[in-house]
PDB file of C-alpha atoms in Angstrom:
ATOM      1  CA  UNK A   1      24.799 139.141 111.035  1.00  0.00           C
ATOM      2  CA  UNK A   2      21.530 140.981 111.585  1.00  0.00           C
ATOM      3  CA  UNK A   3      19.748 143.061 108.889  1.00  0.00           C
ATOM      4  CA  UNK A   4      20.807 146.383 110.462  1.00  0.00           C
ATOM      5  CA  UNK A   5      24.502 145.451 110.406  1.00  0.00           C
ATOM      6  CA  UNK A   6      24.206 144.088 106.877  1.00  0.00           C
ATOM      7  CA  UNK A   7      22.526 147.286 105.653  1.00  0.00           C
ATOM      8  CA  UNK A   8      25.233 149.366 107.316  1.00  0.00           C
ATOM      9  CA  UNK A   9      27.885 147.239 105.593  1.00  0.00           C
ATOM     10  CA  UNK A  10      26.246 147.750 102.194  1.00  0.00           C
ATOM     11  CA  UNK A  11      25.946 151.502 102.676  1.00  0.00           C
ATOM     12  CA  UNK A  12      29.586 151.812 103.775  1.00  0.00           C
ATOM     13  CA  UNK A  13      31.253 149.337 101.409  1.00  0.00           C
ATOM     14  CA  UNK A  14      29.144 149.700  98.237  1.00  0.00           C
ATOM     15  CA  UNK A  15      28.604 153.428  97.648  1.00  0.00           C
ATOM     16  CA  UNK A  16      25.894 153.059  94.996  1.00  0.00           C
ATOM     17  CA  UNK A  17      23.582 151.678  97.685  1.00  0.00           C
ATOM     18  CA  UNK A  18      23.469 155.154  99.225  1.00  0.00           C
ATOM     19  CA  UNK A  19      22.264 156.750  95.979  1.00  0.00           C
ATOM     20  CA  UNK A  20      19.748 153.965  95.465  1.00  0.00           C
ATOM     21  CA  UNK A  21      18.540 154.351  99.081  1.00  0.00           C
ATOM     22  CA  UNK A  22      18.688 150.591  99.643  1.00  0.00           C
ATOM     23  CA  UNK A  23      16.887 149.193 102.684  1.00  0.00           C
ATOM     24  CA  UNK A  24      17.022 145.629 103.905  1.00  0.00           C
ATOM     25  CA  UNK A  25      13.524 144.486 104.791  1.00  0.00           C
ATOM     26  CA  UNK A  26      14.533 140.984 105.818  1.00  0.00           C
ATOM     27  CA  UNK A  27      17.801 139.081 105.864  1.00  0.00           C
ATOM     28  CA  UNK A  28      18.091 135.663 107.419  1.00  0.00           C
ATOM     29  CA  UNK A  29      18.778 132.103 106.299  1.00  0.00           C
ATOM     30  CA  UNK A  30      15.202 131.759 105.050  1.00  0.00           C
ATOM     31  CA  UNK A  31      14.354 135.130 103.467  1.00  0.00           C
ATOM     32  CA  UNK A  32      16.348 137.961 101.937  1.00  0.00           C
ATOM     33  CA  UNK A  33      14.381 140.985 100.759  1.00  0.00           C
ATOM     34  CA  UNK A  34      15.674 144.419  99.786  1.00  0.00           C
ATOM     35  CA  UNK A  35      13.794 147.536  98.720  1.00  0.00           C
ATOM     36  CA  UNK A  36      14.476 151.015  97.406  1.00  0.00           C
ATOM     37  CA  UNK A  37      12.266 153.857  96.218  1.00  0.00           C
ATOM     38  CA  UNK A  38      11.538 154.388  92.533  1.00  0.00           C
ATOM     39  CA  UNK A  39      12.346 158.122  92.692  1.00  0.00           C
ATOM     40  CA  UNK A  40      16.183 157.915  92.705  1.00  0.00           C
ATOM     41  CA  UNK A  41      16.116 154.793  90.500  1.00  0.00           C
ATOM     42  CA  UNK A  42      13.978 155.754  87.507  1.00  0.00           C
ATOM     43  CA  UNK A  43      14.874 156.267  83.870  1.00  0.00           C
ATOM     44  CA  UNK A  44      13.865 159.010  81.439  1.00  0.00           C
ATOM     45  CA  UNK A  45      10.292 157.674  81.127  1.00  0.00           C
ATOM     46  CA  UNK A  46       9.668 157.316  84.867  1.00  0.00           C
ATOM     47  CA  UNK A  47      10.078 153.545  85.110  1.00  0.00           C
ATOM     48  CA  UNK A  48      12.779 151.709  87.041  1.00  0.00           C
ATOM     49  CA  UNK A  49      16.186 152.044  85.390  1.00  0.00           C
ATOM     50  CA  UNK A  50      17.583 148.706  84.215  1.00  0.00           C
ATOM     51  CA  UNK A  51      20.836 149.338  86.054  1.00  0.00           C
ATOM     52  CA  UNK A  52      18.976 149.836  89.324  1.00  0.00           C
ATOM     53  CA  UNK A  53      16.997 146.645  88.741  1.00  0.00           C
ATOM     54  CA  UNK A  54      20.251 144.785  88.088  1.00  0.00           C
ATOM     55  CA  UNK A  55      21.912 146.276  91.152  1.00  0.00           C
ATOM     56  CA  UNK A  56      19.124 145.459  93.590  1.00  0.00           C
ATOM     57  CA  UNK A  57      18.976 141.846  92.349  1.00  0.00           C
ATOM     58  CA  UNK A  58      22.756 141.438  92.608  1.00  0.00           C
ATOM     59  CA  UNK A  59      22.700 143.009  96.081  1.00  0.00           C
ATOM     60  CA  UNK A  60      19.932 140.656  97.239  1.00  0.00           C
ATOM     61  CA  UNK A  61      21.971 137.629  96.154  1.00  0.00           C
ATOM     62  CA  UNK A  62      25.104 139.188  97.658  1.00  0.00           C
ATOM     63  CA  UNK A  63      23.274 139.502 101.000  1.00  0.00           C
ATOM     64  CA  UNK A  64      22.044 135.907 100.711  1.00  0.00           C
ATOM     65  CA  UNK A  65      25.612 134.665 100.319  1.00  0.00           C
ATOM     66  CA  UNK A  66      27.010 136.958 102.985  1.00  0.00           C
ATOM     67  CA  UNK A  67      24.495 135.528 105.459  1.00  0.00           C
ATOM     68  CA  UNK A  68      25.416 131.979 104.415  1.00  0.00           C
ATOM     69  CA  UNK A  69      29.087 132.593 105.267  1.00  0.00           C
ATOM     70  CA  UNK A  70      28.269 134.241 108.567  1.00  0.00           C
ATOM     71  CA  UNK A  71      29.240 137.789 107.635  1.00  0.00           C
ATOM     72  CA  UNK A  72      32.941 137.094 107.216  1.00  0.00           C
ATOM     73  CA  UNK A  73      34.849 136.834 103.971  1.00  0.00           C
ATOM     74  CA  UNK A  74      34.753 138.322 100.518  1.00  0.00           C
ATOM     75  CA  UNK A  75      31.861 137.920  98.107  1.00  0.00           C
ATOM     76  CA  UNK A  76      32.313 138.535  94.390  1.00  0.00           C
ATOM     77  CA  UNK A  77      30.051 138.126  91.376  1.00  0.00           C
ATOM     78  CA  UNK A  78      31.808 136.100  88.675  1.00  0.00           C
ATOM     79  CA  UNK A  79      29.083 136.258  86.008  1.00  0.00           C
ATOM     80  CA  UNK A  80      25.362 136.827  85.711  1.00  0.00           C
ATOM     81  CA  UNK A  81      22.413 136.919  83.354  1.00  0.00           C
ATOM     82  CA  UNK A  82      19.396 139.189  83.619  1.00  0.00           C
ATOM     83  CA  UNK A  83      15.849 138.990  82.301  1.00  0.00           C
ATOM     84  CA  UNK A  84      13.647 142.070  82.310  1.00  0.00           C
ATOM     85  CA  UNK A  85      10.098 140.784  82.024  1.00  0.00           C
ATOM     86  CA  UNK A  86       7.838 143.732  82.916  1.00  0.00           C
ATOM     87  CA  UNK A  87       8.256 147.464  83.384  1.00  0.00           C
ATOM     88  CA  UNK A  88       8.517 148.569  87.015  1.00  0.00           C
ATOM     89  CA  UNK A  89       6.514 151.702  87.864  1.00  0.00           C
ATOM     90  CA  UNK A  90       6.641 151.302  91.646  1.00  0.00           C
ATOM     91  CA  UNK A  91       9.248 151.094  94.389  1.00  0.00           C
ATOM     92  CA  UNK A  92      11.731 148.299  93.768  1.00  0.00           C
ATOM     93  CA  UNK A  93      11.643 145.130  95.832  1.00  0.00           C
ATOM     94  CA  UNK A  94      14.059 142.241  95.283  1.00  0.00           C
ATOM     95  CA  UNK A  95      14.129 138.825  96.896  1.00  0.00           C
ATOM     96  CA  UNK A  96      16.799 136.164  96.763  1.00  0.00           C
ATOM     97  CA  UNK A  97      15.290 132.722  97.319  1.00  0.00           C
ATOM     98  CA  UNK A  98      17.108 130.210  99.426  1.00  0.00           C
ATOM     99  CA  UNK A  99      19.242 127.886  97.268  1.00  0.00           C
ATOM    100  CA  UNK A 100      18.471 124.184  97.320  1.00  0.00           C
ATOM    101  CA  UNK A 101      19.925 122.169 100.187  1.00  0.00           C
ATOM    102  CA  UNK A 102      22.445 120.270  98.075  1.00  0.00           C
ATOM    103  CA  UNK A 103      23.933 123.438  96.552  1.00  0.00           C
ATOM    104  CA  UNK A 104      24.066 125.105  99.965  1.00  0.00           C
ATOM    105  CA  UNK A 105      25.689 122.072 101.564  1.00  0.00           C
ATOM    106  CA  UNK A 106      28.321 121.690  98.828  1.00  0.00           C
ATOM    107  CA  UNK A 107      29.107 125.406  98.890  1.00  0.00           C
ATOM    108  CA  UNK A 108      29.495 125.561 102.675  1.00  0.00           C
ATOM    109  CA  UNK A 109      31.508 122.326 102.810  1.00  0.00           C
ATOM    110  CA  UNK A 110      33.964 123.644 100.209  1.00  0.00           C
ATOM    111  CA  UNK A 111      34.055 127.103 101.793  1.00  0.00           C
ATOM    112  CA  UNK A 112      34.860 125.706 105.233  1.00  0.00           C
ATOM    113  CA  UNK A 113      37.564 123.447 103.814  1.00  0.00           C
ATOM    114  CA  UNK A 114      39.247 125.847 101.342  1.00  0.00           C
ATOM    115  CA  UNK A 115      38.008 129.274 102.514  1.00  0.00           C
ATOM    116  CA  UNK A 116      36.608 129.812  99.007  1.00  0.00           C
ATOM    117  CA  UNK A 117      33.806 128.308  96.956  1.00  0.00           C
ATOM    118  CA  UNK A 118      31.259 129.150  94.286  1.00  0.00           C
ATOM    119  CA  UNK A 119      27.501 128.920  94.054  1.00  0.00           C
ATOM    120  CA  UNK A 120      24.720 129.862  91.638  1.00  0.00           C
ATOM    121  CA  UNK A 121      22.148 132.188  93.218  1.00  0.00           C
ATOM    122  CA  UNK A 122      19.020 133.812  91.870  1.00  0.00           C
ATOM    123  CA  UNK A 123      17.103 136.972  92.656  1.00  0.00           C
ATOM    124  CA  UNK A 124      13.860 138.481  91.446  1.00  0.00           C
ATOM    125  CA  UNK A 125      12.260 141.885  91.397  1.00  0.00           C
ATOM    126  CA  UNK A 126       8.662 141.346  92.411  1.00  0.00           C
ATOM    127  CA  UNK A 127       5.810 143.749  91.921  1.00  0.00           C
ATOM    128  CA  UNK A 128       3.163 144.496  94.534  1.00  0.00           C
ATOM    129  CA  UNK A 129       0.753 142.156  92.722  1.00  0.00           C
ATOM    130  CA  UNK A 130       3.253 139.309  93.281  1.00  0.00           C
ATOM    131  CA  UNK A 131       4.331 138.996  89.657  1.00  0.00           C
ATOM    132  CA  UNK A 132       7.987 138.828  88.667  1.00  0.00           C
ATOM    133  CA  UNK A 133       9.295 141.879  86.786  1.00  0.00           C
ATOM    134  CA  UNK A 134      12.960 140.855  86.493  1.00  0.00           C
ATOM    135  CA  UNK A 135      15.142 137.859  87.236  1.00  0.00           C
ATOM    136  CA  UNK A 136      18.891 137.440  87.781  1.00  0.00           C
ATOM    137  CA  UNK A 137      20.998 134.305  87.896  1.00  0.00           C
ATOM    138  CA  UNK A 138      24.579 134.739  89.010  1.00  0.00           C
ATOM    139  CA  UNK A 139      27.646 132.737  89.894  1.00  0.00           C
ATOM    140  CA  UNK A 140      29.141 134.059  93.119  1.00  0.00           C
ATOM    141  CA  UNK A 141      32.561 133.221  94.501  1.00  0.00           C
TER     142      UNK A 141
END
């Protein structure tokens, strides 16, 4: 599944992505990076709204998993934890790092055998200076 098709899927299947103005900058087996403007995602003091930060991190991990399963199947978040480390006063950018090889292998092996599996994925909101503003760890099924 290419980034254009994945972005179209998000915009059609997850309505909040339209309001957030989500864009997929990169989506492949190596890198997943999403972005959205600060303007529709700010709070009452002009910084990124915590809900928008949470959403973009969850969506980045969702895209990571959707790519891993080849664009077919259902992806659900079972549980997650969030850390908000720095205020975000710029456009939002989230990345979902590639999981380690053992986790990926075990997930895909189970998924291919049972058509369902679970995996722990992470995402981060990174600022333009490269620092991490927020972090999410989630169990996806």
